Amino acid sequence: MKIKVTKNGPYIIMGNVPLYKEDIIIDNNGFPIKFGNKEKIDTEETYALCRCGKSKNKPFCDGTHEKIAFEGKEIANTHIYEESVEIFETDNLKLIDAPTLCDHSRFCTRAGGIRHLMEEGDEKSEKIAIDEAKSCPSGRLTMIKKSNDESSESDFDKEIVLLYDTGKETKGPIWVKGGINLESSTGEEYENRNRMTLCRCGKSHNKPFCDGSHWADEEFQEKFRKKWNLSQLSYNRLD
Ligand code: FES
């Protein structure tokens, strides 16, 4: 199984990789809590997923990228995770955080936010913090329990999931699960990671990875904040 990024064109998915769509489910306050409503999408053994965001046959490429002269230049280097990792620790937990890979699914914002929960240090807060790290689709966040070195990383099947954010009412990234190889348009391999989120709107400044640009529009953000009364939540691109 392999994903090949093409120059100014789609992702070519090879090796019968199962394709699904799934929702990010939110709680009553607008914070993501889980995934749900997963549905299989039929594909051929090899298929092309739109990367420019303009196909009329989404999620598949229909060649529109050529008509619009899509600029799909890959910005991220092939060791972006390794190079951006930061460690945040409390007595019981260690958070491995690669901020430049954030896809703004915002699972880590519930109940005061993941770092606040870690600092609270009680059993209930730590359990939510671990769950938030585990839910992060981009793989930006991984939590380690210091007492036994247990990682929050899930044992995923190899599959691709097109996320829909029910809180923002917008399409999210392409979620790649289980460590599928990702090759750049110039033939280099990206780090193999258990969780990755790829851009499918064509707007990311961290291509091929999602950087949350699908909800960067000011008007869109304002509508979201008003709906959920979340004045503090906004899109901040990490350059
Ligand atoms: S990448 Fe081909 S139509 Fe979008």
PDB file of C-alpha atoms and ligand atoms in Angstrom:
ATOM      1  CA  MET A   1       0.000   0.000   0.000  1.00  0.00           C
ATOM      2  CA  LYS A   2       1.306   3.401  -0.917  1.00  0.00           C
ATOM      3  CA  ILE A   3       0.284   7.023  -1.450  1.00  0.00           C
ATOM      4  CA  LYS A   4       2.095   8.971  -4.141  1.00  0.00           C
ATOM      5  CA  VAL A   5       1.847  12.774  -4.215  1.00  0.00           C
ATOM      6  CA  THR A   6       1.890  13.964  -7.832  1.00  0.00           C
ATOM      7  CA  LYS A   7       3.288  17.283  -8.983  1.00  0.00           C
ATOM      8  CA  ASN A   8       0.436  19.851  -8.955  1.00  0.00           C
ATOM      9  CA  GLY A   9      -2.005  16.959  -9.133  1.00  0.00           C
ATOM     10  CA  PRO A  10      -3.825  14.330  -7.037  1.00  0.00           C
ATOM     11  CA  TYR A  11      -2.724  11.692  -4.559  1.00  0.00           C
ATOM     12  CA  ILE A  12      -2.418   8.336  -6.299  1.00  0.00           C
ATOM     13  CA  ILE A  13      -3.461   5.600  -3.880  1.00  0.00           C
ATOM     14  CA  MET A  14      -2.051   2.176  -4.676  1.00  0.00           C
ATOM     15  CA  GLY A  15      -2.539  -1.330  -3.270  1.00  0.00           C
ATOM     16  CA  ASN A  16      -6.262  -1.547  -2.523  1.00  0.00           C
ATOM     17  CA  VAL A  17      -6.225   0.866   0.388  1.00  0.00           C
ATOM     18  CA  PRO A  18      -9.751   0.899   1.917  1.00  0.00           C
ATOM     19  CA  LEU A  19     -11.440   4.310   1.709  1.00  0.00           C
ATOM     20  CA  TYR A  20     -14.055   5.585   4.167  1.00  0.00           C
ATOM     21  CA  LYS A  21     -15.775   8.781   5.178  1.00  0.00           C
ATOM     22  CA  GLU A  22     -16.359   9.555   8.842  1.00  0.00           C
ATOM     23  CA  ASP A  23     -17.635  12.408  11.011  1.00  0.00           C
ATOM     24  CA  ILE A  24     -15.929  14.220  13.865  1.00  0.00           C
ATOM     25  CA  ILE A  25     -18.662  14.163  16.512  1.00  0.00           C
ATOM     26  CA  ILE A  26     -18.940  17.095  18.916  1.00  0.00           C
ATOM     27  CA  ASP A  27     -20.352  17.501  22.422  1.00  0.00           C
ATOM     28  CA  ASN A  28     -23.033  20.023  23.428  1.00  0.00           C
ATOM     29  CA  ASN A  29     -20.428  22.772  23.706  1.00  0.00           C
ATOM     30  CA  GLY A  30     -18.959  22.306  20.238  1.00  0.00           C
ATOM     31  CA  PHE A  31     -15.869  20.337  21.273  1.00  0.00           C
ATOM     32  CA  PRO A  32     -14.933  17.140  19.382  1.00  0.00           C
ATOM     33  CA  ILE A  33     -15.288  13.981  21.459  1.00  0.00           C
ATOM     34  CA  LYS A  34     -15.181  11.044  19.044  1.00  0.00           C
ATOM     35  CA  PHE A  35     -15.516   9.789  15.478  1.00  0.00           C
ATOM     36  CA  GLY A  36     -18.735   8.290  14.094  1.00  0.00           C
ATOM     37  CA  ASN A  37     -20.979   7.473  11.125  1.00  0.00           C
ATOM     38  CA  LYS A  38     -18.185   5.672   9.285  1.00  0.00           C
ATOM     39  CA  GLU A  39     -19.102   4.615   5.741  1.00  0.00           C
ATOM     40  CA  LYS A  40     -17.103   2.697   3.120  1.00  0.00           C
ATOM     41  CA  ILE A  41     -16.535   4.249  -0.300  1.00  0.00           C
ATOM     42  CA  ASP A  42     -16.068   1.918  -3.271  1.00  0.00           C
ATOM     43  CA  THR A  43     -12.750   2.233  -5.115  1.00  0.00           C
ATOM     44  CA  GLU A  44     -10.591   0.488  -7.666  1.00  0.00           C
ATOM     45  CA  GLU A  45      -7.285  -1.078  -6.596  1.00  0.00           C
ATOM     46  CA  THR A  46      -5.571   2.179  -7.603  1.00  0.00           C
ATOM     47  CA  TYR A  47      -7.402   5.487  -7.354  1.00  0.00           C
ATOM     48  CA  ALA A  48      -6.677   9.218  -7.421  1.00  0.00           C
ATOM     49  CA  LEU A  49      -7.895  11.500  -4.602  1.00  0.00           C
ATOM     50  CA  CYS A  50      -8.362  15.191  -5.350  1.00  0.00           C
ATOM     51  CA  ARG A  51      -5.707  17.416  -3.771  1.00  0.00           C
ATOM     52  CA  CYS A  52      -6.699  20.764  -5.304  1.00  0.00           C
ATOM     53  CA  GLY A  53     -10.168  20.910  -3.728  1.00  0.00           C
ATOM     54  CA  LYS A  54     -11.918  21.724  -7.002  1.00  0.00           C
ATOM     55  CA  SER A  55     -12.884  18.359  -8.491  1.00  0.00           C
ATOM     56  CA  LYS A  56     -16.532  17.971  -9.438  1.00  0.00           C
ATOM     57  CA  ASN A  57     -16.234  14.274  -8.624  1.00  0.00           C
ATOM     58  CA  LYS A  58     -14.888  14.490  -5.050  1.00  0.00           C
ATOM     59  CA  PRO A  59     -13.259  12.776  -3.360  1.00  0.00           C
ATOM     60  CA  PHE A  60     -11.774  11.607  -6.664  1.00  0.00           C
ATOM     61  CA  CYS A  61      -9.721  13.676  -9.086  1.00  0.00           C
ATOM     62  CA  ASP A  62     -11.479  14.603 -12.337  1.00  0.00           C
ATOM     63  CA  GLY A  63      -8.606  16.501 -13.944  1.00  0.00           C
ATOM     64  CA  THR A  64      -9.790  19.970 -12.860  1.00  0.00           C
ATOM     65  CA  HIS A  65      -6.356  20.635 -11.293  1.00  0.00           C
ATOM     66  CA  GLU A  66      -4.989  21.076 -14.815  1.00  0.00           C
ATOM     67  CA  LYS A  67      -7.684  23.551 -15.881  1.00  0.00           C
ATOM     68  CA  ILE A  68      -7.132  25.719 -12.799  1.00  0.00           C
ATOM     69  CA  ALA A  69      -3.312  25.382 -12.926  1.00  0.00           C
ATOM     70  CA  PHE A  70      -3.237  24.106  -9.335  1.00  0.00           C
ATOM     71  CA  GLU A  71      -0.041  24.984  -7.445  1.00  0.00           C
ATOM     72  CA  GLY A  72       0.473  21.937  -5.254  1.00  0.00           C
ATOM     73  CA  LYS A  73       4.065  22.441  -4.243  1.00  0.00           C
ATOM     74  CA  GLU A  74       5.063  20.356  -1.231  1.00  0.00           C
ATOM     75  CA  ILE A  75       6.309  22.614   1.557  1.00  0.00           C
ATOM     76  CA  ALA A  76       6.849  20.137   4.372  1.00  0.00           C
ATOM     77  CA  ASN A  77      10.176  18.373   4.487  1.00  0.00           C
ATOM     78  CA  THR A  78      10.200  14.586   4.693  1.00  0.00           C
ATOM     79  CA  HIS A  79      11.266  14.626   8.381  1.00  0.00           C
ATOM     80  CA  ILE A  80       8.843  17.273   9.570  1.00  0.00           C
ATOM     81  CA  TYR A  81       7.638  15.217  12.568  1.00  0.00           C
ATOM     82  CA  GLU A  82      11.090  14.379  13.851  1.00  0.00           C
ATOM     83  CA  GLU A  83      12.219  17.985  13.469  1.00  0.00           C
ATOM     84  CA  SER A  84       9.261  19.700  15.126  1.00  0.00           C
ATOM     85  CA  VAL A  85       8.670  17.515  18.184  1.00  0.00           C
ATOM     86  CA  GLU A  86       8.440  19.230  21.575  1.00  0.00           C
ATOM     87  CA  ILE A  87       8.096  17.505  24.955  1.00  0.00           C
ATOM     88  CA  PHE A  88       5.743  18.685  27.713  1.00  0.00           C
ATOM     89  CA  GLU A  89       5.858  16.750  30.993  1.00  0.00           C
ATOM     90  CA  THR A  90       4.086  16.510  34.324  1.00  0.00           C
ATOM     91  CA  ASP A  91       4.730  14.056  37.167  1.00  0.00           C
ATOM     92  CA  ASN A  92       2.682  11.287  35.526  1.00  0.00           C
ATOM     93  CA  LEU A  93       2.474  12.096  31.838  1.00  0.00           C
ATOM     94  CA  LYS A  94       4.728  13.000  28.931  1.00  0.00           C
ATOM     95  CA  LEU A  95       3.189  14.720  25.900  1.00  0.00           C
ATOM     96  CA  ILE A  96       5.049  14.399  22.598  1.00  0.00           C
ATOM     97  CA  ASP A  97       3.829  17.317  20.496  1.00  0.00           C
ATOM     98  CA  ALA A  98       4.674  18.212  16.872  1.00  0.00           C
ATOM     99  CA  PRO A  99       2.766  21.534  16.478  1.00  0.00           C
ATOM    100  CA  THR A 100       3.586  22.036  12.797  1.00  0.00           C
ATOM    101  CA  LEU A 101       1.466  18.991  11.959  1.00  0.00           C
ATOM    102  CA  CYS A 102      -1.726  20.355  13.545  1.00  0.00           C
ATOM    103  CA  ASP A 103      -4.857  19.863  11.403  1.00  0.00           C
ATOM    104  CA  HIS A 104      -7.138  21.872  13.727  1.00  0.00           C
ATOM    105  CA  SER A 105      -9.488  19.021  14.501  1.00  0.00           C
ATOM    106  CA  ARG A 106      -9.242  20.485  18.047  1.00  0.00           C
ATOM    107  CA  PHE A 107      -9.795  17.275  20.021  1.00  0.00           C
ATOM    108  CA  CYS A 108      -7.187  18.659  22.443  1.00  0.00           C
ATOM    109  CA  THR A 109      -9.307  21.724  23.355  1.00  0.00           C
ATOM    110  CA  ARG A 110     -12.046  20.016  25.394  1.00  0.00           C
ATOM    111  CA  ALA A 111     -12.267  20.462  29.180  1.00  0.00           C
ATOM    112  CA  GLY A 112      -9.767  23.291  29.304  1.00  0.00           C
ATOM    113  CA  GLY A 113      -7.226  21.834  26.904  1.00  0.00           C
ATOM    114  CA  ILE A 114      -4.735  18.988  27.032  1.00  0.00           C
ATOM    115  CA  ARG A 115      -1.855  20.762  28.808  1.00  0.00           C
ATOM    116  CA  HIS A 116      -4.196  22.217  31.448  1.00  0.00           C
ATOM    117  CA  LEU A 117      -5.661  18.758  32.059  1.00  0.00           C
ATOM    118  CA  MET A 118      -2.186  17.283  32.460  1.00  0.00           C
ATOM    119  CA  GLU A 119      -1.306  19.948  34.994  1.00  0.00           C
ATOM    120  CA  GLU A 120      -4.479  19.302  36.979  1.00  0.00           C
ATOM    121  CA  GLY A 121      -2.933  15.900  37.700  1.00  0.00           C
ATOM    122  CA  ASP A 122      -6.029  14.103  39.017  1.00  0.00           C
ATOM    123  CA  GLU A 123      -7.079  10.760  37.578  1.00  0.00           C
ATOM    124  CA  LYS A 124     -10.139  12.069  35.703  1.00  0.00           C
ATOM    125  CA  SER A 125      -8.266  14.967  34.052  1.00  0.00           C
ATOM    126  CA  GLU A 126      -5.374  12.732  33.039  1.00  0.00           C
ATOM    127  CA  LYS A 127      -7.769  10.212  31.504  1.00  0.00           C
ATOM    128  CA  ILE A 128      -9.331  12.951  29.330  1.00  0.00           C
ATOM    129  CA  ALA A 129      -5.861  14.242  28.373  1.00  0.00           C
ATOM    130  CA  ILE A 130      -4.794  10.755  27.226  1.00  0.00           C
ATOM    131  CA  ASP A 131      -8.023  10.388  25.269  1.00  0.00           C
ATOM    132  CA  GLU A 132      -7.482  13.759  23.575  1.00  0.00           C
ATOM    133  CA  ALA A 133      -3.963  12.794  22.450  1.00  0.00           C
ATOM    134  CA  LYS A 134      -5.220   9.424  21.213  1.00  0.00           C
ATOM    135  CA  SER A 135      -7.989  11.094  19.157  1.00  0.00           C
ATOM    136  CA  CYS A 136      -5.713  13.589  17.375  1.00  0.00           C
ATOM    137  CA  PRO A 137      -5.967  12.501  13.715  1.00  0.00           C
ATOM    138  CA  SER A 138      -2.809  14.252  12.517  1.00  0.00           C
ATOM    139  CA  GLY A 139      -0.558  12.425  14.976  1.00  0.00           C
ATOM    140  CA  ARG A 140       0.609  15.761  16.315  1.00  0.00           C
ATOM    141  CA  LEU A 141      -0.041  14.508  19.850  1.00  0.00           C
ATOM    142  CA  THR A 142       1.074  11.316  21.554  1.00  0.00           C
ATOM    143  CA  MET A 143       0.809  10.763  25.301  1.00  0.00           C
ATOM    144  CA  ILE A 144       3.079   8.493  27.328  1.00  0.00           C
ATOM    145  CA  LYS A 145       2.185   7.267  30.823  1.00  0.00           C
ATOM    146  CA  LYS A 146       5.440   7.633  32.737  1.00  0.00           C
ATOM    147  CA  SER A 147       4.679   4.866  35.254  1.00  0.00           C
ATOM    148  CA  ASN A 148       4.812   2.107  32.622  1.00  0.00           C
ATOM    149  CA  ASP A 149       5.890   3.846  29.378  1.00  0.00           C
ATOM    150  CA  GLU A 150       2.497   3.037  27.847  1.00  0.00           C
ATOM    151  CA  SER A 151       1.790   5.046  24.680  1.00  0.00           C
ATOM    152  CA  SER A 152      -1.607   6.411  23.624  1.00  0.00           C
ATOM    153  CA  GLU A 153      -0.904   5.325  20.040  1.00  0.00           C
ATOM    154  CA  SER A 154      -3.706   3.137  18.602  1.00  0.00           C
ATOM    155  CA  ASP A 155      -3.224  -0.060  16.640  1.00  0.00           C
ATOM    156  CA  PHE A 156      -4.898   1.021  13.385  1.00  0.00           C
ATOM    157  CA  ASP A 157      -5.669  -0.971  10.256  1.00  0.00           C
ATOM    158  CA  LYS A 158      -4.187   0.595   7.120  1.00  0.00           C
ATOM    159  CA  GLU A 159      -6.960   2.769   5.706  1.00  0.00           C
ATOM    160  CA  ILE A 160      -7.857   6.241   4.500  1.00  0.00           C
ATOM    161  CA  VAL A 161     -10.712   8.255   6.020  1.00  0.00           C
ATOM    162  CA  LEU A 162     -12.200  11.473   4.661  1.00  0.00           C
ATOM    163  CA  LEU A 163     -13.118  13.490   7.720  1.00  0.00           C
ATOM    164  CA  TYR A 164     -16.133  15.776   8.056  1.00  0.00           C
ATOM    165  CA  ASP A 165     -16.177  18.208  10.978  1.00  0.00           C
ATOM    166  CA  THR A 166     -19.758  18.448  12.250  1.00  0.00           C
ATOM    167  CA  GLY A 167     -18.863  21.365  14.533  1.00  0.00           C
ATOM    168  CA  LYS A 168     -17.432  23.523  11.779  1.00  0.00           C
ATOM    169  CA  GLU A 169     -19.810  22.035   9.206  1.00  0.00           C
ATOM    170  CA  THR A 170     -16.946  21.596   6.801  1.00  0.00           C
ATOM    171  CA  LYS A 171     -14.825  18.916   5.221  1.00  0.00           C
ATOM    172  CA  GLY A 172     -11.670  18.135   7.132  1.00  0.00           C
ATOM    173  CA  PRO A 173      -8.455  16.479   5.980  1.00  0.00           C
ATOM    174  CA  ILE A 174      -7.679  13.075   4.506  1.00  0.00           C
ATOM    175  CA  TRP A 175      -6.841  10.917   7.520  1.00  0.00           C
ATOM    176  CA  VAL A 176      -4.231   8.261   6.725  1.00  0.00           C
ATOM    177  CA  LYS A 177      -4.109   5.494   9.325  1.00  0.00           C
ATOM    178  CA  GLY A 178      -1.856   2.556  10.108  1.00  0.00           C
ATOM    179  CA  GLY A 179       1.477   3.659   8.659  1.00  0.00           C
ATOM    180  CA  ILE A 180       0.860   3.743   4.904  1.00  0.00           C
ATOM    181  CA  ASN A 181       3.955   4.858   2.973  1.00  0.00           C
ATOM    182  CA  LEU A 182       3.780   8.389   1.580  1.00  0.00           C
ATOM    183  CA  GLU A 183       6.016   9.373  -1.325  1.00  0.00           C
ATOM    184  CA  SER A 184       6.632  12.942  -2.482  1.00  0.00           C
ATOM    185  CA  SER A 185       6.284  14.108  -6.076  1.00  0.00           C
ATOM    186  CA  THR A 186      10.077  13.956  -6.353  1.00  0.00           C
ATOM    187  CA  GLY A 187      10.245  10.348  -5.150  1.00  0.00           C
ATOM    188  CA  GLU A 188      11.348  10.868  -1.526  1.00  0.00           C
ATOM    189  CA  GLU A 189       9.666   8.937   1.281  1.00  0.00           C
ATOM    190  CA  TYR A 190       8.105  10.883   4.138  1.00  0.00           C
ATOM    191  CA  GLU A 191       8.531   9.503   7.668  1.00  0.00           C
ATOM    192  CA  ASN A 192       6.208   6.542   8.062  1.00  0.00           C
ATOM    193  CA  ARG A 193       3.677   7.501  10.740  1.00  0.00           C
ATOM    194  CA  ASN A 194       0.673   5.732  12.265  1.00  0.00           C
ATOM    195  CA  ARG A 195      -1.502   8.864  11.887  1.00  0.00           C
ATOM    196  CA  MET A 196      -1.214  11.533   9.213  1.00  0.00           C
ATOM    197  CA  THR A 197      -3.609  14.149   7.849  1.00  0.00           C
ATOM    198  CA  LEU A 198      -3.255  15.268   4.232  1.00  0.00           C
ATOM    199  CA  CYS A 199      -4.628  18.442   2.646  1.00  0.00           C
ATOM    200  CA  ARG A 200      -7.627  18.028   0.342  1.00  0.00           C
ATOM    201  CA  CYS A 201      -8.752  21.654  -0.040  1.00  0.00           C
ATOM    202  CA  GLY A 202      -5.591  22.761  -1.851  1.00  0.00           C
ATOM    203  CA  LYS A 203      -5.017  25.664   0.582  1.00  0.00           C
ATOM    204  CA  SER A 204      -2.551  24.256   3.121  1.00  0.00           C
ATOM    205  CA  HIS A 205       0.712  26.101   3.664  1.00  0.00           C
ATOM    206  CA  ASN A 206       2.260  22.831   4.793  1.00  0.00           C
ATOM    207  CA  LYS A 207       1.474  20.585   1.819  1.00  0.00           C
ATOM    208  CA  PRO A 208       1.064  17.693   1.539  1.00  0.00           C
ATOM    209  CA  PHE A 209      -0.103  17.845   5.168  1.00  0.00           C
ATOM    210  CA  CYS A 210      -3.229  19.632   6.362  1.00  0.00           C
ATOM    211  CA  ASP A 211      -2.612  22.811   8.376  1.00  0.00           C
ATOM    212  CA  GLY A 212      -6.244  23.711   9.097  1.00  0.00           C
ATOM    213  CA  SER A 213      -6.500  26.139   6.181  1.00  0.00           C
ATOM    214  CA  HIS A 214      -9.880  24.620   5.276  1.00  0.00           C
ATOM    215  CA  TRP A 215     -11.406  26.853   7.976  1.00  0.00           C
ATOM    216  CA  ALA A 216      -9.013  29.824   7.816  1.00  0.00           C
ATOM    217  CA  ASP A 217     -11.555  32.153   6.224  1.00  0.00           C
ATOM    218  CA  GLU A 218     -12.388  34.966   8.735  1.00  0.00           C
ATOM    219  CA  GLU A 219     -16.109  34.970   8.036  1.00  0.00           C
ATOM    220  CA  PHE A 220     -16.253  31.219   8.462  1.00  0.00           C
ATOM    221  CA  GLN A 221     -14.426  31.402  11.797  1.00  0.00           C
ATOM    222  CA  GLU A 222     -16.712  34.138  13.094  1.00  0.00           C
ATOM    223  CA  LYS A 223     -19.784  32.060  12.257  1.00  0.00           C
ATOM    224  CA  PHE A 224     -18.255  29.078  14.088  1.00  0.00           C
ATOM    225  CA  ARG A 225     -17.342  31.106  17.190  1.00  0.00           C
ATOM    226  CA  LYS A 226     -20.820  32.667  17.412  1.00  0.00           C
ATOM    227  CA  LYS A 227     -22.562  29.344  16.979  1.00  0.00           C
ATOM    228  CA  TRP A 228     -20.627  27.702  19.809  1.00  0.00           C
ATOM    229  CA  ASN A 229     -19.804  30.777  21.872  1.00  0.00           C
ATOM    230  CA  LEU A 230     -16.121  29.889  21.660  1.00  0.00           C
ATOM    231  CA  SER A 231     -14.572  33.338  21.528  1.00  0.00           C
ATOM    232  CA  GLN A 232     -11.064  32.017  22.220  1.00  0.00           C
ATOM    233  CA  LEU A 233     -10.912  29.523  19.360  1.00  0.00           C
ATOM    234  CA  SER A 234      -9.367  30.733  16.138  1.00  0.00           C
ATOM    235  CA  TYR A 235      -7.221  29.587  13.289  1.00  0.00           C
ATOM    236  CA  ASN A 236      -3.559  30.394  13.765  1.00  0.00           C
ATOM    237  CA  ARG A 237      -1.282  29.150  11.088  1.00  0.00           C
ATOM    238  CA  LEU A 238       2.018  27.870  12.400  1.00  0.00           C
ATOM    239  CA  ASP A 239       4.700  28.958   9.954  1.00  0.00           C
TER     240      ASP A 239
HETATM  241  S1  FES B   1      -6.323  17.146  -7.883  1.00  0.00           S
HETATM  242 FE1  FES B   1      -7.262  16.604  -9.752  1.00  0.00          FE
HETATM  243  S2  FES B   1      -9.171  17.596  -9.667  1.00  0.00           S
HETATM  244 FE2  FES B   1      -8.262  18.121  -7.765  1.00  0.00          FE
END
